[in-house]
């Protein structure tokens, strides 16, 4: 039986996929410019862009604004139910982690946060914004919204450290239960800028409402992940 001929797009995809799988194109390797790939494969830039977009959707490559296309590094295995903090999680997978504090300010809670956190209308929250890196690459933009009455003078603390540890050591608060929402979305505004993504690029959003040991809502985390950098894995427990 005669095999169907490959389209130009599938030829590019299969060639790059094989070279990535074989290690010829190693994680972090910068791909040739789209114009060069078009010449190499004797096709148009539109066809090259289609092929690269499909490989990006698979998480095999990623694009950075004004820098080009790169081979993706292994995804971080992330269980959002786990209480491991970011640096601990990354180090446990033999990777390096960094956190940069971008902002700490008092804000009026949005209508969505008022509803999600059970607040009075026009309540104020402390907003902490951070960028987080794995192996030197920014992969996570996160906003934390804290109830200010529970965290006096928190702006004077080292906010690049684990907030889990900070809550426990400085404020005597332990995380209890949490409520999660996980969904794919599009990068917008500050998140796109920090993650070096074009506006509208695919990202994974993880939103978490956290309660303390007294079952009080204490904060809300909103994480925006580069979609090629993370794999969500949650193990269920068998109960009798």
JSON list of C-alpha atoms in Angstrom, two decimals:
[
{"chain": "A", "resi": 1, "resn": "UNK", "atom": "CA", "xyz": [0.00, 0.00, 0.00]},
{"chain": "A", "resi": 2, "resn": "UNK", "atom": "CA", "xyz": [1.50, 3.36, -1.03]},
{"chain": "A", "resi": 3, "resn": "UNK", "atom": "CA", "xyz": [1.97, 5.86, 1.80]},
{"chain": "A", "resi": 4, "resn": "UNK", "atom": "CA", "xyz": [0.27, 9.20, 1.40]},
{"chain": "A", "resi": 5, "resn": "UNK", "atom": "CA", "xyz": [2.69, 12.00, 0.50]},
{"chain": "A", "resi": 6, "resn": "UNK", "atom": "CA", "xyz": [3.65, 14.33, 3.34]},
{"chain": "A", "resi": 7, "resn": "UNK", "atom": "CA", "xyz": [2.46, 17.90, 3.23]},
{"chain": "A", "resi": 8, "resn": "UNK", "atom": "CA", "xyz": [5.11, 20.58, 3.60]},
{"chain": "A", "resi": 9, "resn": "UNK", "atom": "CA", "xyz": [3.80, 21.38, 7.08]},
{"chain": "A", "resi": 10, "resn": "UNK", "atom": "CA", "xyz": [3.95, 17.76, 8.28]},
{"chain": "A", "resi": 11, "resn": "UNK", "atom": "CA", "xyz": [7.44, 17.36, 6.78]},
{"chain": "A", "resi": 12, "resn": "UNK", "atom": "CA", "xyz": [8.71, 20.28, 8.86]},
{"chain": "A", "resi": 13, "resn": "UNK", "atom": "CA", "xyz": [6.92, 19.03, 11.98]},
{"chain": "A", "resi": 14, "resn": "UNK", "atom": "CA", "xyz": [8.21, 15.47, 11.63]},
{"chain": "A", "resi": 15, "resn": "UNK", "atom": "CA", "xyz": [11.78, 16.57, 10.93]},
{"chain": "A", "resi": 16, "resn": "UNK", "atom": "CA", "xyz": [11.94, 18.89, 13.94]},
{"chain": "A", "resi": 17, "resn": "UNK", "atom": "CA", "xyz": [10.09, 16.43, 16.19]},
{"chain": "A", "resi": 18, "resn": "UNK", "atom": "CA", "xyz": [12.58, 13.64, 15.35]},
{"chain": "A", "resi": 19, "resn": "UNK", "atom": "CA", "xyz": [15.58, 15.90, 15.95]},
{"chain": "A", "resi": 20, "resn": "UNK", "atom": "CA", "xyz": [14.17, 17.05, 19.29]},
{"chain": "A", "resi": 21, "resn": "UNK", "atom": "CA", "xyz": [13.41, 13.47, 20.35]},
{"chain": "A", "resi": 22, "resn": "UNK", "atom": "CA", "xyz": [16.89, 12.33, 19.26]},
{"chain": "A", "resi": 23, "resn": "UNK", "atom": "CA", "xyz": [18.63, 15.14, 21.12]},
{"chain": "A", "resi": 24, "resn": "UNK", "atom": "CA", "xyz": [20.11, 16.83, 18.04]},
{"chain": "A", "resi": 25, "resn": "UNK", "atom": "CA", "xyz": [18.01, 19.85, 19.02]},
{"chain": "A", "resi": 26, "resn": "UNK", "atom": "CA", "xyz": [18.62, 19.98, 22.76]},
{"chain": "A", "resi": 27, "resn": "UNK", "atom": "CA", "xyz": [16.43, 21.71, 25.38]},
{"chain": "A", "resi": 28, "resn": "UNK", "atom": "CA", "xyz": [17.01, 25.46, 25.27]},
{"chain": "A", "resi": 29, "resn": "UNK", "atom": "CA", "xyz": [18.43, 25.31, 21.71]},
{"chain": "A", "resi": 30, "resn": "UNK", "atom": "CA", "xyz": [17.44, 28.29, 19.57]},
{"chain": "A", "resi": 31, "resn": "UNK", "atom": "CA", "xyz": [15.89, 27.32, 16.24]},
{"chain": "A", "resi": 32, "resn": "UNK", "atom": "CA", "xyz": [16.90, 29.09, 13.02]},
{"chain": "A", "resi": 33, "resn": "UNK", "atom": "CA", "xyz": [14.81, 32.14, 12.13]},
{"chain": "A", "resi": 34, "resn": "UNK", "atom": "CA", "xyz": [11.55, 31.49, 10.28]},
{"chain": "A", "resi": 35, "resn": "UNK", "atom": "CA", "xyz": [13.04, 32.94, 7.08]},
{"chain": "A", "resi": 36, "resn": "UNK", "atom": "CA", "xyz": [15.99, 30.51, 7.30]},
{"chain": "A", "resi": 37, "resn": "UNK", "atom": "CA", "xyz": [13.69, 27.56, 7.92]},
{"chain": "A", "resi": 38, "resn": "UNK", "atom": "CA", "xyz": [11.62, 28.53, 4.89]},
{"chain": "A", "resi": 39, "resn": "UNK", "atom": "CA", "xyz": [14.76, 28.41, 2.73]},
{"chain": "A", "resi": 40, "resn": "UNK", "atom": "CA", "xyz": [15.92, 25.15, 4.34]},
{"chain": "A", "resi": 41, "resn": "UNK", "atom": "CA", "xyz": [12.61, 23.39, 3.67]},
{"chain": "A", "resi": 42, "resn": "UNK", "atom": "CA", "xyz": [12.03, 25.16, 0.33]},
{"chain": "A", "resi": 43, "resn": "UNK", "atom": "CA", "xyz": [8.65, 26.52, 1.40]},
{"chain": "A", "resi": 44, "resn": "UNK", "atom": "CA", "xyz": [6.95, 29.72, 2.55]},
{"chain": "A", "resi": 45, "resn": "UNK", "atom": "CA", "xyz": [7.21, 31.47, 5.90]},
{"chain": "A", "resi": 46, "resn": "UNK", "atom": "CA", "xyz": [3.46, 30.96, 6.36]},
{"chain": "A", "resi": 47, "resn": "UNK", "atom": "CA", "xyz": [3.93, 27.19, 6.13]},
{"chain": "A", "resi": 48, "resn": "UNK", "atom": "CA", "xyz": [6.88, 27.35, 8.54]},
{"chain": "A", "resi": 49, "resn": "UNK", "atom": "CA", "xyz": [4.85, 29.42, 11.01]},
{"chain": "A", "resi": 50, "resn": "UNK", "atom": "CA", "xyz": [1.97, 26.92, 10.83]},
{"chain": "A", "resi": 51, "resn": "UNK", "atom": "CA", "xyz": [4.35, 24.05, 11.58]},
{"chain": "A", "resi": 52, "resn": "UNK", "atom": "CA", "xyz": [6.01, 25.87, 14.46]},
{"chain": "A", "resi": 53, "resn": "UNK", "atom": "CA", "xyz": [2.64, 26.82, 15.94]},
{"chain": "A", "resi": 54, "resn": "UNK", "atom": "CA", "xyz": [1.61, 23.16, 15.95]},
{"chain": "A", "resi": 55, "resn": "UNK", "atom": "CA", "xyz": [4.85, 22.13, 17.67]},
{"chain": "A", "resi": 56, "resn": "UNK", "atom": "CA", "xyz": [4.28, 24.93, 20.18]},
{"chain": "A", "resi": 57, "resn": "UNK", "atom": "CA", "xyz": [0.78, 23.60, 20.89]},
{"chain": "A", "resi": 58, "resn": "UNK", "atom": "CA", "xyz": [2.38, 20.22, 21.68]},
{"chain": "A", "resi": 59, "resn": "UNK", "atom": "CA", "xyz": [4.77, 21.94, 24.10]},
{"chain": "A", "resi": 60, "resn": "UNK", "atom": "CA", "xyz": [7.87, 20.86, 22.17]},
{"chain": "A", "resi": 61, "resn": "UNK", "atom": "CA", "xyz": [9.02, 24.40, 21.38]},
{"chain": "A", "resi": 62, "resn": "UNK", "atom": "CA", "xyz": [8.22, 27.88, 22.64]},
{"chain": "A", "resi": 63, "resn": "UNK", "atom": "CA", "xyz": [8.48, 31.41, 21.31]},
{"chain": "A", "resi": 64, "resn": "UNK", "atom": "CA", "xyz": [9.74, 34.51, 23.06]},
{"chain": "A", "resi": 65, "resn": "UNK", "atom": "CA", "xyz": [8.91, 37.98, 21.82]},
{"chain": "A", "resi": 66, "resn": "UNK", "atom": "CA", "xyz": [11.77, 39.49, 19.79]},
{"chain": "A", "resi": 67, "resn": "UNK", "atom": "CA", "xyz": [14.01, 36.49, 20.49]},
{"chain": "A", "resi": 68, "resn": "UNK", "atom": "CA", "xyz": [12.63, 33.66, 18.37]},
{"chain": "A", "resi": 69, "resn": "UNK", "atom": "CA", "xyz": [11.83, 29.98, 18.82]},
{"chain": "A", "resi": 70, "resn": "UNK", "atom": "CA", "xyz": [13.48, 27.61, 21.32]},
{"chain": "A", "resi": 71, "resn": "UNK", "atom": "CA", "xyz": [13.31, 23.89, 22.17]},
{"chain": "A", "resi": 72, "resn": "UNK", "atom": "CA", "xyz": [11.34, 23.40, 25.38]},
{"chain": "A", "resi": 73, "resn": "UNK", "atom": "CA", "xyz": [12.96, 22.04, 28.51]},
{"chain": "A", "resi": 74, "resn": "UNK", "atom": "CA", "xyz": [11.27, 19.19, 30.41]},
{"chain": "A", "resi": 75, "resn": "UNK", "atom": "CA", "xyz": [7.98, 20.22, 31.98]},
{"chain": "A", "resi": 76, "resn": "UNK", "atom": "CA", "xyz": [7.81, 20.74, 35.72]},
{"chain": "A", "resi": 77, "resn": "UNK", "atom": "CA", "xyz": [5.54, 18.13, 37.31]},
{"chain": "A", "resi": 78, "resn": "UNK", "atom": "CA", "xyz": [3.18, 20.17, 39.47]},
{"chain": "A", "resi": 79, "resn": "UNK", "atom": "CA", "xyz": [0.57, 18.93, 41.92]},
{"chain": "A", "resi": 80, "resn": "UNK", "atom": "CA", "xyz": [-1.33, 22.07, 42.99]},
{"chain": "A", "resi": 81, "resn": "UNK", "atom": "CA", "xyz": [-2.87, 20.15, 45.91]},
{"chain": "A", "resi": 82, "resn": "UNK", "atom": "CA", "xyz": [0.59, 19.58, 47.39]},
{"chain": "A", "resi": 83, "resn": "UNK", "atom": "CA", "xyz": [1.84, 22.03, 50.00]},
{"chain": "A", "resi": 84, "resn": "UNK", "atom": "CA", "xyz": [5.39, 21.99, 48.59]},
{"chain": "A", "resi": 85, "resn": "UNK", "atom": "CA", "xyz": [6.40, 25.57, 47.88]},
{"chain": "A", "resi": 86, "resn": "UNK", "atom": "CA", "xyz": [7.78, 26.56, 44.48]},
{"chain": "A", "resi": 87, "resn": "UNK", "atom": "CA", "xyz": [11.50, 26.40, 45.27]},
{"chain": "A", "resi": 88, "resn": "UNK", "atom": "CA", "xyz": [11.13, 23.08, 47.08]},
{"chain": "A", "resi": 89, "resn": "UNK", "atom": "CA", "xyz": [9.13, 21.63, 44.17]},
{"chain": "A", "resi": 90, "resn": "UNK", "atom": "CA", "xyz": [11.63, 22.79, 41.54]},
{"chain": "A", "resi": 91, "resn": "UNK", "atom": "CA", "xyz": [14.69, 21.64, 43.50]},
{"chain": "A", "resi": 92, "resn": "UNK", "atom": "CA", "xyz": [13.11, 18.20, 44.05]},
{"chain": "A", "resi": 93, "resn": "UNK", "atom": "CA", "xyz": [13.16, 17.78, 40.25]},
{"chain": "A", "resi": 94, "resn": "UNK", "atom": "CA", "xyz": [16.86, 18.73, 40.00]},
{"chain": "A", "resi": 95, "resn": "UNK", "atom": "CA", "xyz": [16.16, 22.17, 38.56]},
{"chain": "A", "resi": 96, "resn": "UNK", "atom": "CA", "xyz": [17.09, 25.67, 39.73]},
{"chain": "A", "resi": 97, "resn": "UNK", "atom": "CA", "xyz": [14.48, 28.16, 40.95]},
{"chain": "A", "resi": 98, "resn": "UNK", "atom": "CA", "xyz": [14.39, 31.94, 41.34]},
{"chain": "A", "resi": 99, "resn": "UNK", "atom": "CA", "xyz": [11.69, 34.34, 42.51]},
{"chain": "A", "resi": 100, "resn": "UNK", "atom": "CA", "xyz": [11.53, 38.06, 41.70]},
{"chain": "A", "resi": 101, "resn": "UNK", "atom": "CA", "xyz": [9.14, 40.37, 43.55]},
{"chain": "A", "resi": 102, "resn": "UNK", "atom": "CA", "xyz": [7.52, 42.76, 41.08]},
{"chain": "A", "resi": 103, "resn": "UNK", "atom": "CA", "xyz": [5.06, 44.63, 43.31]},
{"chain": "A", "resi": 104, "resn": "UNK", "atom": "CA", "xyz": [3.52, 44.80, 46.76]},
{"chain": "A", "resi": 105, "resn": "UNK", "atom": "CA", "xyz": [0.63, 47.23, 47.13]},
{"chain": "A", "resi": 106, "resn": "UNK", "atom": "CA", "xyz": [-2.78, 47.82, 48.64]},
{"chain": "A", "resi": 107, "resn": "UNK", "atom": "CA", "xyz": [-5.65, 47.48, 46.13]},
{"chain": "A", "resi": 108, "resn": "UNK", "atom": "CA", "xyz": [-9.43, 47.55, 46.13]},
{"chain": "A", "resi": 109, "resn": "UNK", "atom": "CA", "xyz": [-10.72, 44.01, 45.65]},
{"chain": "A", "resi": 110, "resn": "UNK", "atom": "CA", "xyz": [-12.35, 43.32, 42.29]},
{"chain": "A", "resi": 111, "resn": "UNK", "atom": "CA", "xyz": [-15.94, 42.12, 42.20]},
{"chain": "A", "resi": 112, "resn": "UNK", "atom": "CA", "xyz": [-14.68, 38.63, 41.36]},
{"chain": "A", "resi": 113, "resn": "UNK", "atom": "CA", "xyz": [-12.37, 38.55, 44.39]},
{"chain": "A", "resi": 114, "resn": "UNK", "atom": "CA", "xyz": [-15.12, 39.91, 46.64]},
{"chain": "A", "resi": 115, "resn": "UNK", "atom": "CA", "xyz": [-17.32, 36.98, 45.59]},
{"chain": "A", "resi": 116, "resn": "UNK", "atom": "CA", "xyz": [-14.59, 34.31, 45.65]},
{"chain": "A", "resi": 117, "resn": "UNK", "atom": "CA", "xyz": [-13.17, 35.35, 49.03]},
{"chain": "A", "resi": 118, "resn": "UNK", "atom": "CA", "xyz": [-16.47, 36.25, 50.69]},
{"chain": "A", "resi": 119, "resn": "UNK", "atom": "CA", "xyz": [-15.46, 39.88, 51.30]},
{"chain": "A", "resi": 120, "resn": "UNK", "atom": "CA", "xyz": [-17.51, 43.01, 51.92]},
{"chain": "A", "resi": 121, "resn": "UNK", "atom": "CA", "xyz": [-17.86, 45.23, 48.82]},
{"chain": "A", "resi": 122, "resn": "UNK", "atom": "CA", "xyz": [-14.96, 47.64, 48.26]},
{"chain": "A", "resi": 123, "resn": "UNK", "atom": "CA", "xyz": [-12.68, 45.72, 50.64]},
{"chain": "A", "resi": 124, "resn": "UNK", "atom": "CA", "xyz": [-8.97, 46.30, 50.34]},
{"chain": "A", "resi": 125, "resn": "UNK", "atom": "CA", "xyz": [-6.42, 43.54, 49.80]},
{"chain": "A", "resi": 126, "resn": "UNK", "atom": "CA", "xyz": [-2.64, 43.34, 49.68]},
{"chain": "A", "resi": 127, "resn": "UNK", "atom": "CA", "xyz": [-1.50, 42.41, 46.17]},
{"chain": "A", "resi": 128, "resn": "UNK", "atom": "CA", "xyz": [1.90, 40.74, 45.86]},
{"chain": "A", "resi": 129, "resn": "UNK", "atom": "CA", "xyz": [3.06, 40.13, 42.30]},
{"chain": "A", "resi": 130, "resn": "UNK", "atom": "CA", "xyz": [6.00, 37.82, 41.55]},
{"chain": "A", "resi": 131, "resn": "UNK", "atom": "CA", "xyz": [7.84, 36.33, 38.58]},
{"chain": "A", "resi": 132, "resn": "UNK", "atom": "CA", "xyz": [9.24, 32.83, 39.01]},
{"chain": "A", "resi": 133, "resn": "UNK", "atom": "CA", "xyz": [11.99, 31.21, 36.97]},
{"chain": "A", "resi": 134, "resn": "UNK", "atom": "CA", "xyz": [13.11, 27.65, 36.33]},
{"chain": "A", "resi": 135, "resn": "UNK", "atom": "CA", "xyz": [16.68, 27.21, 35.06]},
{"chain": "A", "resi": 136, "resn": "UNK", "atom": "CA", "xyz": [16.88, 30.95, 34.40]},
{"chain": "A", "resi": 137, "resn": "UNK", "atom": "CA", "xyz": [13.71, 31.13, 32.28]},
{"chain": "A", "resi": 138, "resn": "UNK", "atom": "CA", "xyz": [10.60, 32.98, 33.49]},
{"chain": "A", "resi": 139, "resn": "UNK", "atom": "CA", "xyz": [7.75, 30.46, 33.34]},
{"chain": "A", "resi": 140, "resn": "UNK", "atom": "CA", "xyz": [5.29, 31.68, 35.99]},
{"chain": "A", "resi": 141, "resn": "UNK", "atom": "CA", "xyz": [3.61, 35.01, 36.73]},
{"chain": "A", "resi": 142, "resn": "UNK", "atom": "CA", "xyz": [1.67, 34.96, 39.99]},
{"chain": "A", "resi": 143, "resn": "UNK", "atom": "CA", "xyz": [-0.50, 37.42, 41.90]},
{"chain": "A", "resi": 144, "resn": "UNK", "atom": "CA", "xyz": [-1.29, 36.83, 45.58]},
{"chain": "A", "resi": 145, "resn": "UNK", "atom": "CA", "xyz": [-4.20, 38.70, 47.17]},
{"chain": "A", "resi": 146, "resn": "UNK", "atom": "CA", "xyz": [-4.01, 38.73, 50.97]},
{"chain": "A", "resi": 147, "resn": "UNK", "atom": "CA", "xyz": [-6.44, 39.90, 53.65]},
{"chain": "A", "resi": 148, "resn": "UNK", "atom": "CA", "xyz": [-4.49, 42.81, 55.21]},
{"chain": "A", "resi": 149, "resn": "UNK", "atom": "CA", "xyz": [-5.85, 42.41, 58.74]},
{"chain": "A", "resi": 150, "resn": "UNK", "atom": "CA", "xyz": [-4.20, 38.97, 58.93]},
{"chain": "A", "resi": 151, "resn": "UNK", "atom": "CA", "xyz": [-0.77, 40.10, 57.66]},
{"chain": "A", "resi": 152, "resn": "UNK", "atom": "CA", "xyz": [0.23, 43.41, 59.26]},
{"chain": "A", "resi": 153, "resn": "UNK", "atom": "CA", "xyz": [3.48, 44.93, 57.92]},
{"chain": "A", "resi": 154, "resn": "UNK", "atom": "CA", "xyz": [4.00, 42.07, 55.48]},
{"chain": "A", "resi": 155, "resn": "UNK", "atom": "CA", "xyz": [5.48, 44.52, 52.97]},
{"chain": "A", "resi": 156, "resn": "UNK", "atom": "CA", "xyz": [8.52, 44.73, 55.28]},
{"chain": "A", "resi": 157, "resn": "UNK", "atom": "CA", "xyz": [9.18, 40.99, 54.96]},
{"chain": "A", "resi": 158, "resn": "UNK", "atom": "CA", "xyz": [11.32, 39.19, 52.37]},
{"chain": "A", "resi": 159, "resn": "UNK", "atom": "CA", "xyz": [8.60, 38.39, 49.83]},
{"chain": "A", "resi": 160, "resn": "UNK", "atom": "CA", "xyz": [10.90, 36.43, 47.53]},
{"chain": "A", "resi": 161, "resn": "UNK", "atom": "CA", "xyz": [10.81, 33.56, 50.03]},
{"chain": "A", "resi": 162, "resn": "UNK", "atom": "CA", "xyz": [8.08, 30.95, 50.49]},
{"chain": "A", "resi": 163, "resn": "UNK", "atom": "CA", "xyz": [4.86, 32.61, 51.61]},
{"chain": "A", "resi": 164, "resn": "UNK", "atom": "CA", "xyz": [3.87, 29.29, 53.19]},
{"chain": "A", "resi": 165, "resn": "UNK", "atom": "CA", "xyz": [6.88, 29.51, 55.52]},
{"chain": "A", "resi": 166, "resn": "UNK", "atom": "CA", "xyz": [6.38, 33.24, 56.07]},
{"chain": "A", "resi": 167, "resn": "UNK", "atom": "CA", "xyz": [2.73, 32.79, 57.08]},
{"chain": "A", "resi": 168, "resn": "UNK", "atom": "CA", "xyz": [3.67, 30.09, 59.58]},
{"chain": "A", "resi": 169, "resn": "UNK", "atom": "CA", "xyz": [6.77, 31.69, 61.08]},
{"chain": "A", "resi": 170, "resn": "UNK", "atom": "CA", "xyz": [5.66, 35.35, 61.25]},
{"chain": "A", "resi": 171, "resn": "UNK", "atom": "CA", "xyz": [1.88, 35.13, 61.58]},
{"chain": "A", "resi": 172, "resn": "UNK", "atom": "CA", "xyz": [1.17, 31.69, 63.08]},
{"chain": "A", "resi": 173, "resn": "UNK", "atom": "CA", "xyz": [-1.03, 30.73, 60.14]},
{"chain": "A", "resi": 174, "resn": "UNK", "atom": "CA", "xyz": [-1.05, 27.32, 58.47]},
{"chain": "A", "resi": 175, "resn": "UNK", "atom": "CA", "xyz": [-2.76, 26.47, 55.21]},
{"chain": "A", "resi": 176, "resn": "UNK", "atom": "CA", "xyz": [-5.86, 24.31, 55.62]},
{"chain": "A", "resi": 177, "resn": "UNK", "atom": "CA", "xyz": [-8.14, 23.46, 52.72]},
{"chain": "A", "resi": 178, "resn": "UNK", "atom": "CA", "xyz": [-8.04, 25.12, 49.29]},
{"chain": "A", "resi": 179, "resn": "UNK", "atom": "CA", "xyz": [-10.36, 25.51, 46.33]},
{"chain": "A", "resi": 180, "resn": "UNK", "atom": "CA", "xyz": [-8.88, 25.29, 42.82]},
{"chain": "A", "resi": 181, "resn": "UNK", "atom": "CA", "xyz": [-9.78, 26.38, 39.33]},
{"chain": "A", "resi": 182, "resn": "UNK", "atom": "CA", "xyz": [-7.48, 25.26, 36.49]},
{"chain": "A", "resi": 183, "resn": "UNK", "atom": "CA", "xyz": [-8.09, 26.27, 32.89]},
{"chain": "A", "resi": 184, "resn": "UNK", "atom": "CA", "xyz": [-6.26, 27.21, 29.68]},
{"chain": "A", "resi": 185, "resn": "UNK", "atom": "CA", "xyz": [-6.46, 30.88, 28.80]},
{"chain": "A", "resi": 186, "resn": "UNK", "atom": "CA", "xyz": [-4.63, 33.62, 26.89]},
{"chain": "A", "resi": 187, "resn": "UNK", "atom": "CA", "xyz": [-1.77, 35.79, 28.13]},
{"chain": "A", "resi": 188, "resn": "UNK", "atom": "CA", "xyz": [-2.73, 39.43, 28.57]},
{"chain": "A", "resi": 189, "resn": "UNK", "atom": "CA", "xyz": [-1.20, 42.62, 29.92]},
{"chain": "A", "resi": 190, "resn": "UNK", "atom": "CA", "xyz": [1.47, 42.35, 32.60]},
{"chain": "A", "resi": 191, "resn": "UNK", "atom": "CA", "xyz": [1.46, 38.54, 32.54]},
{"chain": "A", "resi": 192, "resn": "UNK", "atom": "CA", "xyz": [2.30, 38.49, 28.81]},
{"chain": "A", "resi": 193, "resn": "UNK", "atom": "CA", "xyz": [5.04, 41.07, 29.29]},
{"chain": "A", "resi": 194, "resn": "UNK", "atom": "CA", "xyz": [6.68, 39.27, 32.23]},
{"chain": "A", "resi": 195, "resn": "UNK", "atom": "CA", "xyz": [6.51, 35.88, 30.49]},
{"chain": "A", "resi": 196, "resn": "UNK", "atom": "CA", "xyz": [7.87, 37.43, 27.26]},
{"chain": "A", "resi": 197, "resn": "UNK", "atom": "CA", "xyz": [4.83, 36.27, 25.30]},
{"chain": "A", "resi": 198, "resn": "UNK", "atom": "CA", "xyz": [2.81, 37.87, 22.55]},
{"chain": "A", "resi": 199, "resn": "UNK", "atom": "CA", "xyz": [-0.59, 39.10, 23.71]},
{"chain": "A", "resi": 200, "resn": "UNK", "atom": "CA", "xyz": [-3.08, 36.25, 23.34]},
{"chain": "A", "resi": 201, "resn": "UNK", "atom": "CA", "xyz": [-0.51, 33.44, 23.56]},
{"chain": "A", "resi": 202, "resn": "UNK", "atom": "CA", "xyz": [-1.73, 30.22, 25.23]},
{"chain": "A", "resi": 203, "resn": "UNK", "atom": "CA", "xyz": [-1.08, 29.90, 28.96]},
{"chain": "A", "resi": 204, "resn": "UNK", "atom": "CA", "xyz": [-2.38, 27.78, 31.83]},
{"chain": "A", "resi": 205, "resn": "UNK", "atom": "CA", "xyz": [-4.16, 29.57, 34.68]},
{"chain": "A", "resi": 206, "resn": "UNK", "atom": "CA", "xyz": [-4.32, 28.09, 38.19]},
{"chain": "A", "resi": 207, "resn": "UNK", "atom": "CA", "xyz": [-6.46, 30.01, 40.69]},
{"chain": "A", "resi": 208, "resn": "UNK", "atom": "CA", "xyz": [-6.57, 28.97, 44.34]},
{"chain": "A", "resi": 209, "resn": "UNK", "atom": "CA", "xyz": [-8.58, 30.23, 47.31]},
{"chain": "A", "resi": 210, "resn": "UNK", "atom": "CA", "xyz": [-6.73, 29.31, 50.51]},
{"chain": "A", "resi": 211, "resn": "UNK", "atom": "CA", "xyz": [-8.13, 28.78, 54.02]},
{"chain": "A", "resi": 212, "resn": "UNK", "atom": "CA", "xyz": [-6.17, 28.66, 57.27]},
{"chain": "A", "resi": 213, "resn": "UNK", "atom": "CA", "xyz": [-6.29, 26.16, 60.14]},
{"chain": "A", "resi": 214, "resn": "UNK", "atom": "CA", "xyz": [-9.34, 28.03, 61.50]},
{"chain": "A", "resi": 215, "resn": "UNK", "atom": "CA", "xyz": [-11.14, 27.66, 58.14]},
{"chain": "A", "resi": 216, "resn": "UNK", "atom": "CA", "xyz": [-10.91, 31.39, 57.35]},
{"chain": "A", "resi": 217, "resn": "UNK", "atom": "CA", "xyz": [-10.20, 32.57, 53.82]},
{"chain": "A", "resi": 218, "resn": "UNK", "atom": "CA", "xyz": [-6.75, 34.15, 54.03]},
{"chain": "A", "resi": 219, "resn": "UNK", "atom": "CA", "xyz": [-5.64, 34.71, 50.44]},
{"chain": "A", "resi": 220, "resn": "UNK", "atom": "CA", "xyz": [-6.11, 34.00, 46.74]},
{"chain": "A", "resi": 221, "resn": "UNK", "atom": "CA", "xyz": [-3.32, 32.95, 44.37]},
{"chain": "A", "resi": 222, "resn": "UNK", "atom": "CA", "xyz": [-3.61, 33.51, 40.63]},
{"chain": "A", "resi": 223, "resn": "UNK", "atom": "CA", "xyz": [-0.88, 31.71, 38.69]},
{"chain": "A", "resi": 224, "resn": "UNK", "atom": "CA", "xyz": [-0.24, 32.15, 34.96]},
{"chain": "A", "resi": 225, "resn": "UNK", "atom": "CA", "xyz": [2.10, 29.45, 33.61]},
{"chain": "A", "resi": 226, "resn": "UNK", "atom": "CA", "xyz": [3.76, 29.20, 30.21]},
{"chain": "A", "resi": 227, "resn": "UNK", "atom": "CA", "xyz": [1.87, 26.17, 28.97]},
{"chain": "A", "resi": 228, "resn": "UNK", "atom": "CA", "xyz": [4.95, 24.30, 27.72]},
{"chain": "A", "resi": 229, "resn": "UNK", "atom": "CA", "xyz": [6.68, 24.58, 31.12]},
{"chain": "A", "resi": 230, "resn": "UNK", "atom": "CA", "xyz": [4.30, 22.66, 33.39]},
{"chain": "A", "resi": 231, "resn": "UNK", "atom": "CA", "xyz": [2.39, 19.40, 33.62]},
{"chain": "A", "resi": 232, "resn": "UNK", "atom": "CA", "xyz": [-0.42, 19.16, 36.18]},
{"chain": "A", "resi": 233, "resn": "UNK", "atom": "CA", "xyz": [-0.43, 15.81, 37.96]},
{"chain": "A", "resi": 234, "resn": "UNK", "atom": "CA", "xyz": [-2.83, 14.98, 40.80]},
{"chain": "A", "resi": 235, "resn": "UNK", "atom": "CA", "xyz": [-2.98, 11.51, 42.35]},
{"chain": "A", "resi": 236, "resn": "UNK", "atom": "CA", "xyz": [-6.26, 10.36, 43.84]},
{"chain": "A", "resi": 237, "resn": "UNK", "atom": "CA", "xyz": [-6.39, 8.39, 47.06]},
{"chain": "A", "resi": 238, "resn": "UNK", "atom": "CA", "xyz": [-8.32, 5.15, 47.17]},
{"chain": "A", "resi": 239, "resn": "UNK", "atom": "CA", "xyz": [-10.85, 5.09, 49.99]},
{"chain": "A", "resi": 240, "resn": "UNK", "atom": "CA", "xyz": [-12.85, 2.12, 51.22]}
]
